[in-house]
Amino acid sequence: MKDECKTKGECIFCKIIKKEIPANIVFENEHALSFLDINPANKGHALIIPKKHAETTLDLNEKELKELVVVVLKVAKAVKKTTGSQAFNIIQNDGKLAGQLVMHAHFHIVPRFENDGLDYRTKRTQYAHGEASELAKQINKAIE
Ligand code: AMP
Ligand code: ZN
């Protein structure tokens, strides 16, 4: 039997997929899961991950990548609508040298606002108590 990944049992994103640890989930289908980043660059910062453990995007096949990108854009549209942002960054850090900290492939959607002064690599914000779960619900409702 194929061993998908030696780190699978320890992978924090696999634990979120299995609902072993909590996350503010904004969307889920057969192939992908999206949830709010725990340390957001701007409010509404969401991550989109494949349900299959893959360390980097290059470990996904073409079909799997297409299925993931469809969800990335679906979530981006809903985040933009919900947060009222004018624009967004899609960020994908692929490999440790590129800044990838969690070795389960993922895309970031970071909504952008006028004069947000964001340097997404260094500046992060925080949610008030209960704010992230409420925002995740609103983004979920905005998914078309
Ligand atoms: P990267 O540097 O591209 O690997 O980004 C990993 C992202 O995962 C960071 O922005 C973290 O804030 C985020 N992250 C790590 N653990 C969690 C978690 N348990 N729930 C939500 N986001 C997380
Ligand atoms: Zn994983």
PDB file of N, CA and C and ligand atoms in Angstrom, residues 11 13-14 53 104, ligand 2:
ATOM      1  N   CYS A  11       0.748  16.041  10.785  1.00  0.00           N
ATOM      2  CA  CYS A  11       0.475  17.259  10.006  1.00  0.00           C
ATOM      3  C   CYS A  11      -0.722  18.021  10.588  1.00  0.00           C
ATOM      4  N   PHE A  13      -2.475  20.448   9.330  1.00  0.00           N
ATOM      5  CA  PHE A  13      -3.595  20.653   8.403  1.00  0.00           C
ATOM      6  C   PHE A  13      -4.388  19.349   8.206  1.00  0.00           C
ATOM      7  N   CYS A  14      -3.700  18.204   8.235  1.00  0.00           N
ATOM      8  CA  CYS A  14      -4.434  16.925   8.174  1.00  0.00           C
ATOM      9  C   CYS A  14      -5.313  16.775   9.418  1.00  0.00           C
ATOM     10  N   HIS A  53      -3.110  14.676   1.644  1.00  0.00           N
ATOM     11  CA  HIS A  53      -1.850  15.262   2.115  1.00  0.00           C
ATOM     12  C   HIS A  53      -0.841  15.271   0.983  1.00  0.00           C
ATOM     13  N   HIS A 104       2.054  21.094   4.235  1.00  0.00           N
ATOM     14  CA  HIS A 104       0.868  20.538   3.579  1.00  0.00           C
ATOM     15  C   HIS A 104       0.472  21.648   2.611  1.00  0.00           C
TER      16      HIS A 104
HETATM   17 ZN    ZN B   2      -1.219  17.083   5.818  1.00  0.00          ZN
END
